[in-house]
Structure formats: structure tokens, C-alpha cells
PDB file of C-alpha atoms and ligand atoms in Angstrom:
ATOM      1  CA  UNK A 816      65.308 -21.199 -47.316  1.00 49.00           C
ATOM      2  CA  UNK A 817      63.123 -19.718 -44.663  1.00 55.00           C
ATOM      3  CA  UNK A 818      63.337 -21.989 -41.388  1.00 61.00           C
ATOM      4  CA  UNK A 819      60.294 -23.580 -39.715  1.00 59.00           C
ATOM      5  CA  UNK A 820      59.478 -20.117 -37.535  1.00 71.00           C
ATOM      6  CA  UNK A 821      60.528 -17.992 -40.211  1.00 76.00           C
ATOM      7  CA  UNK A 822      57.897 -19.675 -42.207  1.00 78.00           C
ATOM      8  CA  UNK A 823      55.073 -19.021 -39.724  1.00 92.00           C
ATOM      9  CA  UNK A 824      55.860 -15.606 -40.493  1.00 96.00           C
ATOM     10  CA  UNK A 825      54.952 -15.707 -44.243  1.00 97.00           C
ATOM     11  CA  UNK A 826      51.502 -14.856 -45.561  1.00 98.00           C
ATOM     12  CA  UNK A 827      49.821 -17.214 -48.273  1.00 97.00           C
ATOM     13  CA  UNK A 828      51.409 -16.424 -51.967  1.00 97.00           C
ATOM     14  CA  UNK A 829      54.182 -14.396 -50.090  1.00 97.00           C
ATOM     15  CA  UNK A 830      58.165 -15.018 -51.000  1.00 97.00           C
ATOM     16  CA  UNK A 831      60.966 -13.612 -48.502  1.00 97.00           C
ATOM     17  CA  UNK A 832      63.532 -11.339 -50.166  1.00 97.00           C
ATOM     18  CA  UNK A 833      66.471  -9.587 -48.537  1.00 95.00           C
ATOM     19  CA  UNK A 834      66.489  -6.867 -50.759  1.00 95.00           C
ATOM     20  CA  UNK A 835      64.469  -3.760 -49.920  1.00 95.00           C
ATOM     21  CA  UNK A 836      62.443  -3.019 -53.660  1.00 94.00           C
ATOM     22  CA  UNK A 837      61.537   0.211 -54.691  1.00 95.00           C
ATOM     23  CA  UNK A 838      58.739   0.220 -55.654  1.00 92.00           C
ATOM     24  CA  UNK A 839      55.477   3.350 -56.637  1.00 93.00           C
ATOM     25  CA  UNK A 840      54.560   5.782 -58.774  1.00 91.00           C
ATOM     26  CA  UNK A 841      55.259   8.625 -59.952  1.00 93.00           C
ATOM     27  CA  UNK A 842      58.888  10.177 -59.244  1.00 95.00           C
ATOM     28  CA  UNK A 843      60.594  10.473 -56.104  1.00 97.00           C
ATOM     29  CA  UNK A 844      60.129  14.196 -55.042  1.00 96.00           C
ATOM     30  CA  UNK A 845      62.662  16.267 -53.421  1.00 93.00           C
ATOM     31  CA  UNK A 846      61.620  17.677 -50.348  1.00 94.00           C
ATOM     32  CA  UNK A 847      63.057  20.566 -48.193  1.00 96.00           C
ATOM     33  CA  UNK A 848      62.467  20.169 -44.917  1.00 98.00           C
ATOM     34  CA  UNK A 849      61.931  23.982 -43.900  1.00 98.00           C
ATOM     35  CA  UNK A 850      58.846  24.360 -45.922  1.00 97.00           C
ATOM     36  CA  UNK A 851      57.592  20.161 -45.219  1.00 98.00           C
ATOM     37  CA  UNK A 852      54.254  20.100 -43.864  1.00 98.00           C
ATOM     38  CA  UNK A 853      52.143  17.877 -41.983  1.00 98.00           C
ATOM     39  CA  UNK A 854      48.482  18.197 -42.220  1.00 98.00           C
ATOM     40  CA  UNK A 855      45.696  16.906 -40.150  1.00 98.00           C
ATOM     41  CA  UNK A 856      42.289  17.879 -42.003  1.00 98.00           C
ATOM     42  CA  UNK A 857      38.614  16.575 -42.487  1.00 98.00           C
ATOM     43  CA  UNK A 858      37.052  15.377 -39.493  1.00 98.00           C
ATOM     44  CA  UNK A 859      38.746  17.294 -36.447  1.00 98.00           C
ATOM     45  CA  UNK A 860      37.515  19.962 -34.320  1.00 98.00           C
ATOM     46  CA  UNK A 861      40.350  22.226 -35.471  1.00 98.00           C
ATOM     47  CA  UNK A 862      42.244  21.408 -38.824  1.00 98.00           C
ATOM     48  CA  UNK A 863      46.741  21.239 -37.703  1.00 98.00           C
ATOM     49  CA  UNK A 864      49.313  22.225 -39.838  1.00 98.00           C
ATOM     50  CA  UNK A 865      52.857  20.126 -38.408  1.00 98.00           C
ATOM     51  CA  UNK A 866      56.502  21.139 -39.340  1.00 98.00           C
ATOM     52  CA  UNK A 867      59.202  19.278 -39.381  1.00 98.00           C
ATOM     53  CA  UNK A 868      60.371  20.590 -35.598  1.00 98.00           C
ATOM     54  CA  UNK A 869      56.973  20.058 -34.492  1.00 98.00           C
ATOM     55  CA  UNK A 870      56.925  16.290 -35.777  1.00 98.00           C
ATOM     56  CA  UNK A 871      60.376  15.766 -34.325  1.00 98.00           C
ATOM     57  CA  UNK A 872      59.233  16.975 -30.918  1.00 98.00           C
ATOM     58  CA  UNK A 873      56.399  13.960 -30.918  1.00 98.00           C
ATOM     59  CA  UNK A 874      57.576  11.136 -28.525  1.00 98.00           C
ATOM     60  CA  UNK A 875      59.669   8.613 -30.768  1.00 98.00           C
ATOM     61  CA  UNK A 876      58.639   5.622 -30.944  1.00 98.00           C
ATOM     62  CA  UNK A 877      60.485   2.217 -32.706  1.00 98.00           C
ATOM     63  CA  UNK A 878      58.722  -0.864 -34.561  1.00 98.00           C
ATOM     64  CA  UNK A 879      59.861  -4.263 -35.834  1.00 98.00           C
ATOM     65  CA  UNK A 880      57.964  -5.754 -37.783  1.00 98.00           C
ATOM     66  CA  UNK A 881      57.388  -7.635 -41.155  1.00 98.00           C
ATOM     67  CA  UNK A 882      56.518  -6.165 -44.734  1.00 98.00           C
ATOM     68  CA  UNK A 883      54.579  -7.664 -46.856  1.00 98.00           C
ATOM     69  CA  UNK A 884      53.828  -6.596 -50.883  1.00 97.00           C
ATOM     70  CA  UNK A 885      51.428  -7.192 -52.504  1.00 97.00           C
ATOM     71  CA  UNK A 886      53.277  -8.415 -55.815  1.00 96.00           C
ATOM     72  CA  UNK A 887      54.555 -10.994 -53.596  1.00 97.00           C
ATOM     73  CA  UNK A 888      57.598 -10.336 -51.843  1.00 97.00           C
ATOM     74  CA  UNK A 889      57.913 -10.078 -48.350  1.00 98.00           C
ATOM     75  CA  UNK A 890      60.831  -8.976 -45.950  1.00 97.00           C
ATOM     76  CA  UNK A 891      61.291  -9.722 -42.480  1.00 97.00           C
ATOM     77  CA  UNK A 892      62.625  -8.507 -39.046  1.00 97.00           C
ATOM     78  CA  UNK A 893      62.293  -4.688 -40.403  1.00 98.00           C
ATOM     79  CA  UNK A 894      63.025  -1.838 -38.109  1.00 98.00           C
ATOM     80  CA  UNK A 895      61.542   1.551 -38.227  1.00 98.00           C
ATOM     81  CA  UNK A 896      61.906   5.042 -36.056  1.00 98.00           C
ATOM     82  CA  UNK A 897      59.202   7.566 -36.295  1.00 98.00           C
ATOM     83  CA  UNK A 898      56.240   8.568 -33.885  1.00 98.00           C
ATOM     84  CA  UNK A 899      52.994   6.468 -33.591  1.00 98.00           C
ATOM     85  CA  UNK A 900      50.074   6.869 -35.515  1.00 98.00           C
ATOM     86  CA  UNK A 901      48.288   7.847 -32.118  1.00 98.00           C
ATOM     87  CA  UNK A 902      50.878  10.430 -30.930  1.00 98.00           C
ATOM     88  CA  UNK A 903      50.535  12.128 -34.141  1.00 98.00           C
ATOM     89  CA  UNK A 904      46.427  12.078 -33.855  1.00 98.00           C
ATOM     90  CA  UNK A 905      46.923  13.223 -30.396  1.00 98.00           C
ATOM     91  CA  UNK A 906      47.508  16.639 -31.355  1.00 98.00           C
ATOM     92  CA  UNK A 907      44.091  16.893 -32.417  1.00 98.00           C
ATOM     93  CA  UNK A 908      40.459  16.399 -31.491  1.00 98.00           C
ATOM     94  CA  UNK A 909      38.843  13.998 -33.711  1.00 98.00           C
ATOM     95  CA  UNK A 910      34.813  14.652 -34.462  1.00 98.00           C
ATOM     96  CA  UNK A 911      33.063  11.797 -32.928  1.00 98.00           C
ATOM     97  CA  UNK A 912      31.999  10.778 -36.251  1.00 98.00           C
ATOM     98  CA  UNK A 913      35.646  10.035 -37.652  1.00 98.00           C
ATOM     99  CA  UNK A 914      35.639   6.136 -38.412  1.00 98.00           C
ATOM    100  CA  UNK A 915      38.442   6.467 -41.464  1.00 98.00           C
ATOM    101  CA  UNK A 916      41.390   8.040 -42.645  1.00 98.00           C
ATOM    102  CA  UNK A 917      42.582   8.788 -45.974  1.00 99.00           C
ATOM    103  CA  UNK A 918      46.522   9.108 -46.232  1.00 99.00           C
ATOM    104  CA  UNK A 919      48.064  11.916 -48.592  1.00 98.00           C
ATOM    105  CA  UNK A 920      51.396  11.691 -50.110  1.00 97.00           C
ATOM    106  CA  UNK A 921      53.138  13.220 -53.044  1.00 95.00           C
ATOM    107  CA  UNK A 922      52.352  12.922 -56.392  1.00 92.00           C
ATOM    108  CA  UNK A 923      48.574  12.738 -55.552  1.00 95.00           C
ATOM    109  CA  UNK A 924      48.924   9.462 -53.795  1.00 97.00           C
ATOM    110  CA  UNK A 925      46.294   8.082 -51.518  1.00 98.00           C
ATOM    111  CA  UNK A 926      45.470   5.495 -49.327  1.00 98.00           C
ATOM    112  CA  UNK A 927      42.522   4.585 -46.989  1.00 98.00           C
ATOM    113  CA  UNK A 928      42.581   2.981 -43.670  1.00 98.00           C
ATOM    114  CA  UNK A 929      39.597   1.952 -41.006  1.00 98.00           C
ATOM    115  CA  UNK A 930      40.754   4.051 -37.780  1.00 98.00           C
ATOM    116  CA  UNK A 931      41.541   0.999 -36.448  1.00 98.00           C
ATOM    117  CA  UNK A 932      44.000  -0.035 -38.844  1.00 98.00           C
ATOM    118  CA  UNK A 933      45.516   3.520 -38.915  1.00 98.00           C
ATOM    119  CA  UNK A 934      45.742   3.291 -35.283  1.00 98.00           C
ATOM    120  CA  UNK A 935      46.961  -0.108 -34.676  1.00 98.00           C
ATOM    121  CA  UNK A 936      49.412  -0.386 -32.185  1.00 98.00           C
ATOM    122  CA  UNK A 937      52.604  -0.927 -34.754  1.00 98.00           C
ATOM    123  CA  UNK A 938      51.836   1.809 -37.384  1.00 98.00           C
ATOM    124  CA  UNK A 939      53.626   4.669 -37.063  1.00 99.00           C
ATOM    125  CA  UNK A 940      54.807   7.951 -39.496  1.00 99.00           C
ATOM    126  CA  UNK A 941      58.281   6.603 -39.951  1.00 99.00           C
ATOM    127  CA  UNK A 942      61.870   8.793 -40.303  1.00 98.00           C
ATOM    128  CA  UNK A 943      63.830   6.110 -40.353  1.00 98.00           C
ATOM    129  CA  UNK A 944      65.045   2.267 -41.285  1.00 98.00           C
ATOM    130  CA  UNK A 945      67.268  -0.023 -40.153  1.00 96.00           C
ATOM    131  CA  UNK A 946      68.613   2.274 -38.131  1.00 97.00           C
ATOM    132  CA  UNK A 947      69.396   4.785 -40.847  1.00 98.00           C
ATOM    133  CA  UNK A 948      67.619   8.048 -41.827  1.00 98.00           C
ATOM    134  CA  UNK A 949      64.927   6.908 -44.445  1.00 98.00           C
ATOM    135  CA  UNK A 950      66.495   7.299 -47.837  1.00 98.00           C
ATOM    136  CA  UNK A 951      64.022   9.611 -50.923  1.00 98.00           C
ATOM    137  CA  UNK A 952      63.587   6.437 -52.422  1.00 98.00           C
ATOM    138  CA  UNK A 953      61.453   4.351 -49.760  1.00 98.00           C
ATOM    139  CA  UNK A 954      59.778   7.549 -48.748  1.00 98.00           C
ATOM    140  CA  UNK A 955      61.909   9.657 -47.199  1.00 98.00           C
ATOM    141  CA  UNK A 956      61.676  12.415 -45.076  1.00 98.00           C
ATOM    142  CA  UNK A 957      58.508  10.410 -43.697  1.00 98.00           C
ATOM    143  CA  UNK A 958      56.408   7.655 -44.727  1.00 98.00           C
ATOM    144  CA  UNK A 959      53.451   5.338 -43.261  1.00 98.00           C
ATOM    145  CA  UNK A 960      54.116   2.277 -41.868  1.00 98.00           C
ATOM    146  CA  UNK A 961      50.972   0.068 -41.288  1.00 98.00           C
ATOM    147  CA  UNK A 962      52.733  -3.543 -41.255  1.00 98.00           C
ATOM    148  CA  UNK A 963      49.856  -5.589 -40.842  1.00 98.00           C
ATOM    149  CA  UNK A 964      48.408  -4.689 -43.720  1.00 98.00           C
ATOM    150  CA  UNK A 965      49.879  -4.901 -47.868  1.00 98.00           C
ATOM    151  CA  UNK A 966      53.073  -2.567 -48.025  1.00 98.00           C
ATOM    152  CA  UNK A 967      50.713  -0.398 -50.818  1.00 98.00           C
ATOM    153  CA  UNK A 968      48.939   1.202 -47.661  1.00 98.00           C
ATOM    154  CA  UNK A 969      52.378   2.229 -46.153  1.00 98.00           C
ATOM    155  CA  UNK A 970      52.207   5.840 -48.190  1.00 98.00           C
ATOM    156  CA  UNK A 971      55.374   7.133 -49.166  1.00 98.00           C
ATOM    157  CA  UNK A 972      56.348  11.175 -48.825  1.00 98.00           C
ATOM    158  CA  UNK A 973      53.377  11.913 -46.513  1.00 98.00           C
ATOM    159  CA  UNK A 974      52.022  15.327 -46.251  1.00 98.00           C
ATOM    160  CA  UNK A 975      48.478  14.799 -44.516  1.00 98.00           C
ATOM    161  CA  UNK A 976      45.493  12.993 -43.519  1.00 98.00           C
ATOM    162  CA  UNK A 977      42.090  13.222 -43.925  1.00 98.00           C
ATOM    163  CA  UNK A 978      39.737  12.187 -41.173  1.00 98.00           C
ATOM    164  CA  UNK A 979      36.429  10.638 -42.749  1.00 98.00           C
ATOM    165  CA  UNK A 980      32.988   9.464 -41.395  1.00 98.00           C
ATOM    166  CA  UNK A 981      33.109   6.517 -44.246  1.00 98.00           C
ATOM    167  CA  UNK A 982      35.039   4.520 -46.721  1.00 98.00           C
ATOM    168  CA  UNK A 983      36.781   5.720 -49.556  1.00 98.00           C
ATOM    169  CA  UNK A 984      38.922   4.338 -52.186  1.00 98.00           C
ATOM    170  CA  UNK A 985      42.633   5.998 -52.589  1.00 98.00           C
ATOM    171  CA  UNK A 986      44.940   5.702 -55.516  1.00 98.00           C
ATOM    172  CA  UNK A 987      45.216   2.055 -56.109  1.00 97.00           C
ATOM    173  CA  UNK A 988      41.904   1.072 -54.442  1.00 98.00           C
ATOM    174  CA  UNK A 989      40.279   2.747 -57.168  1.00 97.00           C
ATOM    175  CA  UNK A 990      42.358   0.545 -59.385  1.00 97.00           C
ATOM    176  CA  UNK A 991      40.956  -2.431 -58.342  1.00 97.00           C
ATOM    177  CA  UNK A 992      43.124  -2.888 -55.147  1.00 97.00           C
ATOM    178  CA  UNK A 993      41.175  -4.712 -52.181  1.00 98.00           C
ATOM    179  CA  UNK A 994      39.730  -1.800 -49.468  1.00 98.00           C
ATOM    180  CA  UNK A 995      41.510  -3.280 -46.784  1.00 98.00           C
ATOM    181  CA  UNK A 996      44.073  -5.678 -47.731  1.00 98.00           C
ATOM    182  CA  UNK A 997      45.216  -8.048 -45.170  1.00 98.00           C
ATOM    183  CA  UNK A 998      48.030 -10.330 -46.517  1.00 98.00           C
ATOM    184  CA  UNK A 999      46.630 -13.203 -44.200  1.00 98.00           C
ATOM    185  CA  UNK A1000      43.420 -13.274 -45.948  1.00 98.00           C
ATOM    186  CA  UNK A1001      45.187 -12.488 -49.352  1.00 97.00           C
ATOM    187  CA  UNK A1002      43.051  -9.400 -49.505  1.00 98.00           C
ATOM    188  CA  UNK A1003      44.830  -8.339 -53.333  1.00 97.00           C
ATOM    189  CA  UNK A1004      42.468  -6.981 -55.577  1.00 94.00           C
ATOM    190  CA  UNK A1005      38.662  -7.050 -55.625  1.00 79.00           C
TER     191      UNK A1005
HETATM  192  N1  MTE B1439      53.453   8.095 -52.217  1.00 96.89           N
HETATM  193  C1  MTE B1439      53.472   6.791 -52.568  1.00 96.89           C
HETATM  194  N2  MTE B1439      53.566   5.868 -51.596  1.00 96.89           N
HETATM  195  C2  MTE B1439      53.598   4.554 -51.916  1.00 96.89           C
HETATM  196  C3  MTE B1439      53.484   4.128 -53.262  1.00 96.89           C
HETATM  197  C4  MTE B1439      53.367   5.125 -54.262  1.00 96.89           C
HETATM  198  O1  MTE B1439      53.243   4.845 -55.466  1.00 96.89           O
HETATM  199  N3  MTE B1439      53.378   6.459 -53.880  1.00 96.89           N
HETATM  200  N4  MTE B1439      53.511   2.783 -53.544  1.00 96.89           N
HETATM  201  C5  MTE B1439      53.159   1.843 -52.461  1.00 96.89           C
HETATM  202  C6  MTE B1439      53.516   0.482 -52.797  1.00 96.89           C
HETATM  203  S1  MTE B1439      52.551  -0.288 -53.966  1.00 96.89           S
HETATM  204  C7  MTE B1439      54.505  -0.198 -52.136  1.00 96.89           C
HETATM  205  S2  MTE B1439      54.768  -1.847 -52.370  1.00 96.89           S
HETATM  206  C8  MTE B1439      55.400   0.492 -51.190  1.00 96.89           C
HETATM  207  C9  MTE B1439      56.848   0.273 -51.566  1.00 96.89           C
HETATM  208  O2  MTE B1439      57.704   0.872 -50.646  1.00 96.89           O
HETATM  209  P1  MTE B1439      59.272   0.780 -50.890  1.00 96.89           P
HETATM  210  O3  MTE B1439      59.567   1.391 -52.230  1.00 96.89           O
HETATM  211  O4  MTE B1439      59.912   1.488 -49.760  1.00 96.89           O
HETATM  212  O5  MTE B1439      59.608  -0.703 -50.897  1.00 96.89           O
HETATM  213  O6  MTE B1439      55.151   1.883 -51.133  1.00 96.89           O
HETATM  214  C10 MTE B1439      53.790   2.237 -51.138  1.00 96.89           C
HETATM  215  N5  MTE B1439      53.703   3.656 -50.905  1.00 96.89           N
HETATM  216 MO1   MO B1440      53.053  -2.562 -53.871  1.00 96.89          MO
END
């Protein structure tokens, strides 16, 4: 049983579990970190092409926070080492008309954000969990980690982002996920 704080904690239709699912789709790539790539495309004055060295050298950065799926589960108190959303941006000049990003990871998945989500002050490109290098399965070598929002927007195996001057569904947007999806409003589907 969750106790009294515990339970401010837990969004509308949410249950806590101490497991850590695995949930997407697709299959888990394999990726070798000599030839992983980072890229920052779309709306920037000069499209940026990261390595893995060049990531590393970002100013680290560690979040706790809660995770919250949308197929109901939710886990608490989670820990994750990467750099911030705005260190990475910080290596290049947005356009002034930049107002969204859309997140690339493997196997063609997307995911969009307001650049206010994206670059709310607990997301971060994360490396690792718990204190532990972030296992192939829940994304590893890097992932997105947008807590505040439905876990679906944390993208898993991320190789870029796209700057855009509008909205634009990603992979399970399209499939009737909600556009934003805030667990507090129970922003699920549309
Ligand atoms: N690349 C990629 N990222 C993804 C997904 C996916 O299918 N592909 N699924 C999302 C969904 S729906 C969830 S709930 C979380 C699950 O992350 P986990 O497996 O680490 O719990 O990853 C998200 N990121
Ligand atoms: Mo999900």
C-alpha cells in the first residue's frame, strides 16, 4: 500500500509497481558506440552531428523523479544520470521560430514535445538508472526522460531531434495517443 504522501504522488487511474516494465516496439537494437550519433536538425541555424565523446563531455546532470505509463503503472523515487535537455540544445542556435521538437529513436520511433516540455527543468537525455549504466532494454546507450509527462514521450535509443515551428504527431500520437499527455489531466488518447 502506498502511504498518505506516497499517494499524493499518484496521478488519477495510475497504480505503483516496483518493477521496472519493458515496454515498446519494435526490437531492442544493438548499438556500437563508435559509430552512435546524435543529431540536432530542422530548425537551427547550423544542423550538429554529436558522438558519443562529445555527449559525454556535456555537463552531467542527475534527476529524481516519478514515471508514469500510460497503461497504468507508475514507479516512484526514480533516478537518472545524463545531461539536460538544455545543455544538449545549447550546442546549437535555435531559429527564432522553433516552438516544438520531434524526438527520433530507433526503429522509426517518434515523439513530439512543446519546447517547453522538452525543456522542462527535469528532462534530460539519460545514460543511466538507478545508479547503473542504462541497460538495451529501457533504452540504453541513451534515452529521453521527460517525467512530467506519460513515460511514451520518454523515447528510447535516441539518435536526434527535430526542431519544428508547429505541432506534429510522432509514432503513437498518430495512433490515437493524446498530443501532449499529462498524467494529471489523464491526457491518454484523443
Ligand atoms: N524508441 C522507443 N522508445 C520508446 C517506446 C518505443 O516503442 N520505442 N515506447 C515508449 C513507451 S510506450 C513506454 S511506456 C516507455 C517504456 O520504457 P521502459 O521500457 O524503459 O519501461 O518507453 C517509451 N519509449
Ligand atoms: Mo507506454
Amino acid at each position: 500500500m502506498a502511504t498518505p504522501q506516497a499517494r499524493d504522488r499518484i496521478p488519477p487511474g495510475q497504480t505503483v509497481t516496483r518493477l521496472f516494465p519493458v515496454l515498446h516496439y519494435g526490437t531492442v537494437p544493438r548499438v556500437d558506440l563508435a559509430r552512435w550519433r546524435f543529431r540536432i536538425h530542422g530548425l537551427v541555424e547550423q544542423p550538429r552531428v554529436l558522438t558519443w565523446e562529445e555527449l559525454r563531455r556535456l555537463p552531467h546532470r542527475t534527476v529524481t523523479a516519478d514515471i508514469h505509463c500510460v497503461t497504468g503503472w507508475s514507479k516512484l523515487g526514480t533516478t537518472w544520470e545524463g545531461v539536460s535537455t538544455r545543455d544538449l540544445l545549447g550546442t546549437v542556435r535555435l531559429r527564432p521560430e522553433a516552438t516544438h521538437v520531434m524526438v527520433e529513436g530507433a526503429n522509426d520511433y517518434t515523439t513530439n514535445l512543446s519546447l517547453d516540455d522538452f525543456l522542462a527543468p527535469t528532462s534530460l537525455f539519460a545514460w543511466a538508472f538507478d545508479g547503473e549504466p542504462l541497460l538495451p532494454e529501457h533504452g540504453g546507450p541513451l534515452r529521453l526522460v521527460v517525467p512530467h509527462l506519460y513515460f511514451w514521450k520518454s523515447a528510447k535509443w535516441v539518435t536526434g531531434i527535430r526542431l519544428m515551428d508547429h505541432d506534429e504527431p510522432g509514432f503513437w500520437e498518430d495512433r490515437g495517443y493524446h498530443m501532449r499527455g499529462d498524467p494529471w489531466r489523464e491526457e491518454r488518447y484523443w
